[in-house]
Amino acid sequence: MSELNVPNFGELLSPYIEKVPPAAIPNFLALLERGAAQRYRDWADQLPTFSKGLLACSASEDKIADIIESLFLIDDELTAEVQAPLPEARDTYYNVFKNLSLADQLGIQADAELQGAEAWRVMISDDIPDEINRGLKQCMVLEEESSAYLYSILDDVRQLG
């Protein structure tokens, strides 16, 4: 088994993140979480043995997006600016998984979840309200739980071929 080449998703997506006003970056990341939720639903369809766990991960991604969108409210103008680079960012994210086995896709996603947890962690600050910090910490936990689940099934998925 060769070692996976896992990209730094922050660097990979930075050209798109940079197009978003700084105040709306959490909202952009929330939309990317919704894209990841769809990936989990697709994997659940492809791996029925693991569908319950993968759908739970999908729900976690949507929950993260819900938390962030409730904590970082933006107006309609900012919403349009957040959505403009989203299709290309999602395509870039999805292209990472092209032509990979399901096990390798899940391995990359497991690492991506840890990168996501780190992204939320670095936003935590004494300079923002406690409610936001609590929400960011909840997002970290959800990311870490999804990562742990993916790592727990990787060997079994590899055995499926």
Short mmCIF file of N, CA and C in Angstrom, two decimals:
data_model
loop_
_atom_site.label_atom_id
_atom_site.label_comp_id
_atom_site.label_asym_id
_atom_site.label_seq_id
_atom_site.Cartn_x
_atom_site.Cartn_y
_atom_site.Cartn_z
N MET A 1 0.84 -1.19 0.00
CA MET A 1 0.00 0.00 0.00
C MET A 1 0.89 1.25 0.00
N SER A 2 0.66 2.14 -0.94
CA SER A 2 1.43 3.38 -1.00
C SER A 2 0.83 4.41 -0.05
N GLU A 3 1.68 5.33 0.34
CA GLU A 3 1.22 6.37 1.24
C GLU A 3 0.39 7.39 0.46
N LEU A 4 -0.69 7.83 1.08
CA LEU A 4 -1.57 8.80 0.43
C LEU A 4 -0.89 10.16 0.37
N ASN A 5 -1.10 10.85 -0.73
CA ASN A 5 -0.64 12.21 -0.87
C ASN A 5 -1.81 13.12 -0.49
N VAL A 6 -1.85 13.52 0.76
CA VAL A 6 -2.96 14.31 1.26
C VAL A 6 -2.60 15.80 1.14
N PRO A 7 -3.40 16.53 0.39
CA PRO A 7 -3.10 17.96 0.25
C PRO A 7 -3.42 18.74 1.51
N ASN A 8 -2.80 19.89 1.60
CA ASN A 8 -3.19 20.87 2.61
C ASN A 8 -4.37 21.62 2.00
N PHE A 9 -5.57 21.33 2.49
CA PHE A 9 -6.76 21.89 1.88
C PHE A 9 -6.83 23.41 2.04
N GLY A 10 -6.28 23.94 3.11
CA GLY A 10 -6.24 25.39 3.27
C GLY A 10 -5.44 26.05 2.16
N GLU A 11 -4.30 25.46 1.83
CA GLU A 11 -3.48 25.99 0.72
C GLU A 11 -4.17 25.76 -0.62
N LEU A 12 -4.72 24.57 -0.80
CA LEU A 12 -5.37 24.22 -2.05
C LEU A 12 -6.54 25.16 -2.35
N LEU A 13 -7.29 25.50 -1.32
CA LEU A 13 -8.49 26.33 -1.50
C LEU A 13 -8.23 27.81 -1.28
N SER A 14 -7.00 28.18 -0.93
CA SER A 14 -6.71 29.59 -0.63
C SER A 14 -7.02 30.55 -1.78
N PRO A 15 -6.83 30.17 -3.05
CA PRO A 15 -7.20 31.13 -4.10
C PRO A 15 -8.68 31.51 -4.08
N TYR A 16 -9.51 30.62 -3.59
CA TYR A 16 -10.95 30.89 -3.52
C TYR A 16 -11.31 31.59 -2.22
N ILE A 17 -10.67 31.15 -1.14
CA ILE A 17 -10.92 31.78 0.17
C ILE A 17 -10.52 33.25 0.12
N GLU A 18 -9.43 33.55 -0.60
CA GLU A 18 -8.96 34.94 -0.70
C GLU A 18 -9.93 35.86 -1.42
N LYS A 19 -10.84 35.29 -2.20
CA LYS A 19 -11.83 36.09 -2.92
C LYS A 19 -13.01 36.49 -2.02
N VAL A 20 -13.05 35.94 -0.82
CA VAL A 20 -14.16 36.17 0.10
C VAL A 20 -13.76 37.25 1.11
N PRO A 21 -14.64 38.21 1.39
CA PRO A 21 -14.33 39.20 2.41
C PRO A 21 -14.01 38.51 3.74
N PRO A 22 -13.00 38.99 4.46
CA PRO A 22 -12.57 38.31 5.69
C PRO A 22 -13.70 38.01 6.67
N ALA A 23 -14.64 38.93 6.81
CA ALA A 23 -15.73 38.72 7.78
C ALA A 23 -16.63 37.55 7.39
N ALA A 24 -16.59 37.16 6.12
CA ALA A 24 -17.48 36.11 5.64
C ALA A 24 -16.76 34.78 5.40
N ILE A 25 -15.48 34.69 5.72
CA ILE A 25 -14.75 33.44 5.50
C ILE A 25 -15.38 32.27 6.26
N PRO A 26 -15.81 32.45 7.51
CA PRO A 26 -16.48 31.31 8.16
C PRO A 26 -17.70 30.81 7.38
N ASN A 27 -18.43 31.72 6.78
CA ASN A 27 -19.61 31.34 6.00
C ASN A 27 -19.22 30.57 4.74
N PHE A 28 -18.12 30.98 4.12
CA PHE A 28 -17.61 30.26 2.96
C PHE A 28 -17.21 28.84 3.36
N LEU A 29 -16.52 28.73 4.48
CA LEU A 29 -16.12 27.40 4.97
C LEU A 29 -17.35 26.56 5.29
N ALA A 30 -18.40 27.20 5.80
CA ALA A 30 -19.64 26.46 6.08
C ALA A 30 -20.22 25.87 4.80
N LEU A 31 -20.17 26.62 3.72
CA LEU A 31 -20.68 26.09 2.45
C LEU A 31 -19.81 24.93 1.96
N LEU A 32 -18.52 25.00 2.20
CA LEU A 32 -17.65 23.88 1.84
C LEU A 32 -18.00 22.65 2.69
N GLU A 33 -18.38 22.88 3.95
CA GLU A 33 -18.81 21.76 4.80
C GLU A 33 -20.04 21.09 4.19
N ARG A 34 -20.94 21.88 3.63
CA ARG A 34 -22.13 21.30 2.99
C ARG A 34 -21.74 20.46 1.77
N GLY A 35 -20.70 20.89 1.06
CA GLY A 35 -20.19 20.08 -0.04
C GLY A 35 -19.63 18.75 0.46
N ALA A 36 -18.93 18.80 1.58
CA ALA A 36 -18.40 17.57 2.17
C ALA A 36 -19.54 16.66 2.63
N ALA A 37 -20.61 17.26 3.12
CA ALA A 37 -21.77 16.46 3.54
C ALA A 37 -22.31 15.67 2.35
N GLN A 38 -22.35 16.30 1.20
CA GLN A 38 -22.82 15.60 0.00
C GLN A 38 -21.87 14.45 -0.36
N ARG A 39 -20.57 14.66 -0.21
CA ARG A 39 -19.60 13.59 -0.49
C ARG A 39 -19.90 12.39 0.41
N TYR A 40 -20.17 12.65 1.68
CA TYR A 40 -20.49 11.55 2.60
C TYR A 40 -21.75 10.81 2.15
N ARG A 41 -22.75 11.54 1.69
CA ARG A 41 -23.98 10.87 1.22
C ARG A 41 -23.67 9.99 0.01
N ASP A 42 -22.80 10.49 -0.87
CA ASP A 42 -22.40 9.69 -2.03
C ASP A 42 -21.66 8.44 -1.58
N TRP A 43 -20.75 8.57 -0.64
CA TRP A 43 -20.01 7.40 -0.13
C TRP A 43 -20.96 6.41 0.55
N ALA A 44 -21.94 6.92 1.25
CA ALA A 44 -22.92 6.04 1.91
C ALA A 44 -23.66 5.19 0.87
N ASP A 45 -23.97 5.80 -0.27
CA ASP A 45 -24.63 5.04 -1.34
C ASP A 45 -23.71 3.96 -1.91
N GLN A 46 -22.42 4.27 -1.98
CA GLN A 46 -21.46 3.34 -2.55
C GLN A 46 -21.00 2.26 -1.57
N LEU A 47 -21.15 2.53 -0.29
CA LEU A 47 -20.68 1.61 0.75
C LEU A 47 -21.82 1.33 1.74
N PRO A 48 -22.81 0.56 1.31
CA PRO A 48 -23.98 0.35 2.18
C PRO A 48 -23.65 -0.26 3.54
N THR A 49 -22.59 -1.04 3.63
CA THR A 49 -22.20 -1.63 4.91
C THR A 49 -21.88 -0.53 5.94
N PHE A 50 -21.41 0.60 5.45
CA PHE A 50 -20.98 1.69 6.33
C PHE A 50 -21.91 2.90 6.23
N SER A 51 -23.06 2.72 5.60
CA SER A 51 -23.91 3.88 5.33
C SER A 51 -24.37 4.60 6.59
N LYS A 52 -24.66 3.87 7.65
CA LYS A 52 -25.13 4.53 8.88
C LYS A 52 -24.07 5.50 9.41
N GLY A 53 -22.84 5.05 9.49
CA GLY A 53 -21.76 5.90 9.99
C GLY A 53 -21.45 7.04 9.05
N LEU A 54 -21.45 6.76 7.74
CA LEU A 54 -21.16 7.81 6.77
C LEU A 54 -22.26 8.86 6.74
N LEU A 55 -23.51 8.42 6.91
CA LEU A 55 -24.60 9.40 6.98
C LEU A 55 -24.53 10.22 8.27
N ALA A 56 -24.04 9.63 9.34
CA ALA A 56 -23.82 10.39 10.57
C ALA A 56 -22.74 11.46 10.34
N CYS A 57 -21.70 11.10 9.59
CA CYS A 57 -20.67 12.09 9.26
C CYS A 57 -21.26 13.20 8.39
N SER A 58 -22.12 12.83 7.45
CA SER A 58 -22.78 13.82 6.61
C SER A 58 -23.59 14.78 7.47
N ALA A 59 -24.33 14.23 8.42
CA ALA A 59 -25.14 15.07 9.33
C ALA A 59 -24.24 15.99 10.14
N SER A 60 -23.07 15.50 10.52
CA SER A 60 -22.13 16.34 11.28
C SER A 60 -21.64 17.52 10.43
N GLU A 61 -21.37 17.25 9.16
CA GLU A 61 -20.93 18.33 8.27
C GLU A 61 -22.02 19.40 8.15
N ASP A 62 -23.27 18.95 7.98
CA ASP A 62 -24.38 19.90 7.91
C ASP A 62 -24.55 20.64 9.23
N LYS A 63 -24.34 19.94 10.36
CA LYS A 63 -24.45 20.57 11.68
C LYS A 63 -23.37 21.65 11.83
N ILE A 64 -22.16 21.35 11.38
CA ILE A 64 -21.09 22.36 11.44
C ILE A 64 -21.52 23.60 10.66
N ALA A 65 -22.02 23.39 9.45
CA ALA A 65 -22.47 24.52 8.64
C ALA A 65 -23.58 25.30 9.34
N ASP A 66 -24.52 24.58 9.94
CA ASP A 66 -25.61 25.25 10.67
C ASP A 66 -25.06 26.09 11.82
N ILE A 67 -24.13 25.53 12.57
CA ILE A 67 -23.54 26.25 13.71
C ILE A 67 -22.88 27.53 13.22
N ILE A 68 -22.04 27.40 12.21
CA ILE A 68 -21.29 28.56 11.71
C ILE A 68 -22.23 29.61 11.14
N GLU A 69 -23.20 29.18 10.36
CA GLU A 69 -24.13 30.15 9.77
C GLU A 69 -24.97 30.85 10.83
N SER A 70 -25.21 30.20 11.97
CA SER A 70 -25.98 30.85 13.03
C SER A 70 -25.12 31.81 13.85
N LEU A 71 -23.82 31.57 13.87
CA LEU A 71 -22.93 32.41 14.67
C LEU A 71 -22.36 33.60 13.89
N PHE A 72 -22.22 33.43 12.58
CA PHE A 72 -21.62 34.45 11.74
C PHE A 72 -22.65 34.89 10.71
N LEU A 73 -23.51 35.80 11.12
CA LEU A 73 -24.59 36.26 10.26
C LEU A 73 -24.04 37.24 9.23
N ILE A 74 -24.47 37.08 7.99
CA ILE A 74 -24.04 38.00 6.93
C ILE A 74 -25.25 38.46 6.14
N ASP A 75 -25.09 39.62 5.50
CA ASP A 75 -26.19 40.17 4.72
C ASP A 75 -26.20 39.59 3.31
N ASP A 76 -27.20 39.96 2.53
CA ASP A 76 -27.37 39.40 1.18
C ASP A 76 -26.19 39.72 0.27
N GLU A 77 -25.63 40.92 0.41
CA GLU A 77 -24.49 41.30 -0.44
C GLU A 77 -23.30 40.39 -0.16
N LEU A 78 -23.01 40.17 1.12
CA LEU A 78 -21.91 39.28 1.47
C LEU A 78 -22.21 37.84 1.05
N THR A 79 -23.45 37.46 1.15
CA THR A 79 -23.83 36.10 0.74
C THR A 79 -23.46 35.88 -0.72
N ALA A 80 -23.73 36.86 -1.56
CA ALA A 80 -23.40 36.75 -2.99
C ALA A 80 -21.88 36.64 -3.17
N GLU A 81 -21.12 37.42 -2.40
CA GLU A 81 -19.66 37.37 -2.50
C GLU A 81 -19.11 36.03 -2.01
N VAL A 82 -19.77 35.44 -1.04
CA VAL A 82 -19.36 34.13 -0.52
C VAL A 82 -19.64 33.04 -1.55
N GLN A 83 -20.76 33.14 -2.22
CA GLN A 83 -21.17 32.09 -3.15
C GLN A 83 -20.43 32.16 -4.49
N ALA A 84 -19.91 33.32 -4.86
CA ALA A 84 -19.28 33.46 -6.18
C ALA A 84 -18.13 32.48 -6.41
N PRO A 85 -17.16 32.35 -5.51
CA PRO A 85 -16.05 31.42 -5.76
C PRO A 85 -16.35 29.97 -5.39
N LEU A 86 -17.54 29.72 -4.87
CA LEU A 86 -17.85 28.39 -4.34
C LEU A 86 -17.81 27.27 -5.38
N PRO A 87 -18.40 27.43 -6.57
CA PRO A 87 -18.36 26.31 -7.53
C PRO A 87 -16.94 25.86 -7.88
N GLU A 88 -16.05 26.81 -8.12
CA GLU A 88 -14.67 26.43 -8.44
C GLU A 88 -13.97 25.80 -7.24
N ALA A 89 -14.26 26.30 -6.05
CA ALA A 89 -13.65 25.72 -4.85
C ALA A 89 -14.12 24.28 -4.66
N ARG A 90 -15.40 24.04 -4.84
CA ARG A 90 -15.93 22.68 -4.71
C ARG A 90 -15.33 21.75 -5.76
N ASP A 91 -15.22 22.26 -6.99
CA ASP A 91 -14.60 21.44 -8.04
C ASP A 91 -13.17 21.09 -7.68
N THR A 92 -12.44 22.04 -7.15
CA THR A 92 -11.05 21.80 -6.74
C THR A 92 -11.00 20.75 -5.64
N TYR A 93 -11.89 20.86 -4.69
CA TYR A 93 -11.97 19.88 -3.60
C TYR A 93 -12.31 18.49 -4.15
N TYR A 94 -13.33 18.41 -4.99
CA TYR A 94 -13.75 17.12 -5.55
C TYR A 94 -12.67 16.49 -6.42
N ASN A 95 -11.91 17.31 -7.14
CA ASN A 95 -10.86 16.79 -8.02
C ASN A 95 -9.76 16.06 -7.25
N VAL A 96 -9.59 16.37 -5.99
CA VAL A 96 -8.59 15.67 -5.17
C VAL A 96 -8.92 14.18 -5.12
N PHE A 97 -10.19 13.85 -5.17
CA PHE A 97 -10.65 12.47 -4.97
C PHE A 97 -10.78 11.68 -6.29
N LYS A 98 -10.65 12.37 -7.42
CA LYS A 98 -10.83 11.71 -8.71
C LYS A 98 -9.82 10.58 -8.88
N ASN A 99 -10.31 9.49 -9.45
CA ASN A 99 -9.48 8.34 -9.81
C ASN A 99 -8.83 7.65 -8.62
N LEU A 100 -9.35 7.88 -7.43
CA LEU A 100 -8.82 7.20 -6.24
C LEU A 100 -9.80 6.11 -5.80
N SER A 101 -9.27 5.09 -5.17
CA SER A 101 -10.15 4.06 -4.60
C SER A 101 -10.99 4.69 -3.50
N LEU A 102 -12.09 4.03 -3.15
CA LEU A 102 -12.93 4.55 -2.05
C LEU A 102 -12.13 4.63 -0.76
N ALA A 103 -11.30 3.64 -0.50
CA ALA A 103 -10.49 3.67 0.73
C ALA A 103 -9.57 4.88 0.75
N ASP A 104 -8.93 5.16 -0.38
CA ASP A 104 -8.04 6.33 -0.44
C ASP A 104 -8.83 7.63 -0.31
N GLN A 105 -10.02 7.67 -0.91
CA GLN A 105 -10.86 8.86 -0.75
C GLN A 105 -11.19 9.10 0.72
N LEU A 106 -11.56 8.03 1.40
CA LEU A 106 -11.92 8.16 2.82
C LEU A 106 -10.69 8.51 3.66
N GLY A 107 -9.53 7.98 3.30
CA GLY A 107 -8.31 8.33 4.02
C GLY A 107 -7.98 9.81 3.89
N ILE A 108 -8.14 10.33 2.69
CA ILE A 108 -7.90 11.77 2.49
C ILE A 108 -8.93 12.58 3.26
N GLN A 109 -10.19 12.15 3.22
CA GLN A 109 -11.23 12.88 3.94
C GLN A 109 -10.99 12.84 5.45
N ALA A 110 -10.50 11.71 5.95
CA ALA A 110 -10.20 11.61 7.39
C ALA A 110 -9.19 12.68 7.79
N ASP A 111 -8.16 12.85 6.96
CA ASP A 111 -7.17 13.88 7.24
C ASP A 111 -7.77 15.28 7.05
N ALA A 112 -8.61 15.43 6.04
CA ALA A 112 -9.25 16.73 5.80
C ALA A 112 -10.10 17.15 6.99
N GLU A 113 -10.73 16.18 7.65
CA GLU A 113 -11.52 16.50 8.85
C GLU A 113 -10.63 17.08 9.95
N LEU A 114 -9.45 16.52 10.10
CA LEU A 114 -8.52 17.05 11.11
C LEU A 114 -8.05 18.45 10.73
N GLN A 115 -7.85 18.67 9.43
CA GLN A 115 -7.49 20.01 8.97
C GLN A 115 -8.64 20.98 9.24
N GLY A 116 -9.87 20.50 9.06
CA GLY A 116 -11.03 21.34 9.35
C GLY A 116 -11.12 21.68 10.82
N ALA A 117 -10.85 20.70 11.67
CA ALA A 117 -10.85 20.96 13.12
C ALA A 117 -9.84 22.04 13.47
N GLU A 118 -8.68 21.97 12.83
CA GLU A 118 -7.64 22.97 13.08
C GLU A 118 -8.08 24.35 12.59
N ALA A 119 -8.78 24.39 11.46
CA ALA A 119 -9.26 25.68 10.95
C ALA A 119 -10.20 26.35 11.94
N TRP A 120 -11.08 25.56 12.55
CA TRP A 120 -11.99 26.14 13.55
C TRP A 120 -11.22 26.52 14.81
N ARG A 121 -10.24 25.70 15.20
CA ARG A 121 -9.47 25.97 16.41
C ARG A 121 -8.75 27.31 16.32
N VAL A 122 -8.16 27.62 15.17
CA VAL A 122 -7.40 28.87 15.07
C VAL A 122 -8.31 30.10 15.08
N MET A 123 -9.60 29.92 14.91
CA MET A 123 -10.54 31.05 14.98
C MET A 123 -10.92 31.38 16.42
N ILE A 124 -10.69 30.45 17.33
CA ILE A 124 -11.04 30.68 18.73
C ILE A 124 -10.15 31.78 19.29
N SER A 125 -10.78 32.70 20.00
CA SER A 125 -10.04 33.86 20.49
C SER A 125 -10.71 34.43 21.73
N ASP A 126 -9.90 35.01 22.59
CA ASP A 126 -10.44 35.71 23.75
C ASP A 126 -11.15 37.00 23.33
N ASP A 127 -10.95 37.41 22.08
CA ASP A 127 -11.51 38.66 21.60
C ASP A 127 -12.92 38.52 21.00
N ILE A 128 -13.45 37.30 20.98
CA ILE A 128 -14.79 37.10 20.44
C ILE A 128 -15.70 36.55 21.53
N PRO A 129 -17.00 36.67 21.34
CA PRO A 129 -17.93 36.21 22.39
C PRO A 129 -17.78 34.72 22.69
N ASP A 130 -18.03 34.38 23.96
CA ASP A 130 -17.94 32.98 24.40
C ASP A 130 -18.84 32.07 23.58
N GLU A 131 -20.01 32.55 23.19
CA GLU A 131 -20.94 31.74 22.40
C GLU A 131 -20.28 31.29 21.08
N ILE A 132 -19.55 32.19 20.46
CA ILE A 132 -18.87 31.84 19.20
C ILE A 132 -17.76 30.83 19.48
N ASN A 133 -16.99 31.06 20.53
CA ASN A 133 -15.93 30.11 20.87
C ASN A 133 -16.50 28.72 21.17
N ARG A 134 -17.62 28.68 21.88
CA ARG A 134 -18.25 27.38 22.15
C ARG A 134 -18.68 26.70 20.85
N GLY A 135 -19.24 27.46 19.94
CA GLY A 135 -19.66 26.90 18.66
C GLY A 135 -18.47 26.39 17.85
N LEU A 136 -17.39 27.14 17.86
CA LEU A 136 -16.19 26.70 17.14
C LEU A 136 -15.63 25.42 17.75
N LYS A 137 -15.66 25.34 19.07
CA LYS A 137 -15.19 24.12 19.73
C LYS A 137 -16.08 22.93 19.40
N GLN A 138 -17.39 23.16 19.31
CA GLN A 138 -18.31 22.10 18.92
C GLN A 138 -18.00 21.63 17.50
N CYS A 139 -17.69 22.56 16.61
CA CYS A 139 -17.33 22.19 15.24
C CYS A 139 -16.06 21.35 15.23
N MET A 140 -15.09 21.71 16.06
CA MET A 140 -13.85 20.93 16.16
C MET A 140 -14.14 19.49 16.55
N VAL A 141 -14.98 19.32 17.55
CA VAL A 141 -15.32 17.98 18.03
C VAL A 141 -16.00 17.17 16.93
N LEU A 142 -16.93 17.79 16.23
CA LEU A 142 -17.63 17.09 15.15
C LEU A 142 -16.65 16.66 14.05
N GLU A 143 -15.72 17.54 13.70
CA GLU A 143 -14.71 17.20 12.69
C GLU A 143 -13.87 16.01 13.16
N GLU A 144 -13.43 16.07 14.41
CA GLU A 144 -12.58 15.01 14.96
C GLU A 144 -13.32 13.68 15.04
N GLU A 145 -14.60 13.73 15.37
CA GLU A 145 -15.40 12.50 15.43
C GLU A 145 -15.53 11.86 14.05
N SER A 146 -15.76 12.69 13.04
CA SER A 146 -15.86 12.15 11.67
C SER A 146 -14.54 11.54 11.24
N SER A 147 -13.46 12.21 11.55
CA SER A 147 -12.14 11.68 11.21
C SER A 147 -11.91 10.33 11.88
N ALA A 148 -12.23 10.25 13.15
CA ALA A 148 -12.03 9.00 13.89
C ALA A 148 -12.87 7.88 13.27
N TYR A 149 -14.10 8.19 12.89
CA TYR A 149 -14.93 7.16 12.26
C TYR A 149 -14.30 6.68 10.96
N LEU A 150 -13.88 7.61 10.13
CA LEU A 150 -13.29 7.22 8.85
C LEU A 150 -12.05 6.35 9.05
N TYR A 151 -11.20 6.77 9.97
CA TYR A 151 -10.00 5.95 10.23
C TYR A 151 -10.39 4.56 10.73
N SER A 152 -11.50 4.47 11.47
CA SER A 152 -11.91 3.17 12.04
C SER A 152 -12.40 2.19 10.98
N ILE A 153 -12.84 2.69 9.82
CA ILE A 153 -13.37 1.79 8.78
C ILE A 153 -12.42 1.59 7.61
N LEU A 154 -11.30 2.30 7.58
CA LEU A 154 -10.42 2.25 6.41
C LEU A 154 -9.97 0.85 6.05
N ASP A 155 -9.51 0.08 7.01
CA ASP A 155 -9.03 -1.27 6.69
C ASP A 155 -10.14 -2.13 6.11
N ASP A 156 -11.34 -2.03 6.69
CA ASP A 156 -12.46 -2.81 6.17
C ASP A 156 -12.84 -2.38 4.76
N VAL A 157 -12.80 -1.09 4.49
CA VAL A 157 -13.12 -0.60 3.15
C VAL A 157 -12.05 -1.08 2.16
N ARG A 158 -10.79 -1.06 2.58
CA ARG A 158 -9.72 -1.56 1.70
C ARG A 158 -9.95 -3.02 1.34
N GLN A 159 -10.41 -3.80 2.29
CA GLN A 159 -10.64 -5.23 2.03
C GLN A 159 -11.78 -5.45 1.03
N LEU A 160 -12.69 -4.50 0.95
CA LEU A 160 -13.78 -4.61 -0.02
C LEU A 160 -13.28 -4.42 -1.45
N GLY A 161 -12.09 -3.82 -1.56
CA GLY A 161 -11.52 -3.62 -2.90
C GLY A 161 -11.70 -2.25 -3.33
#
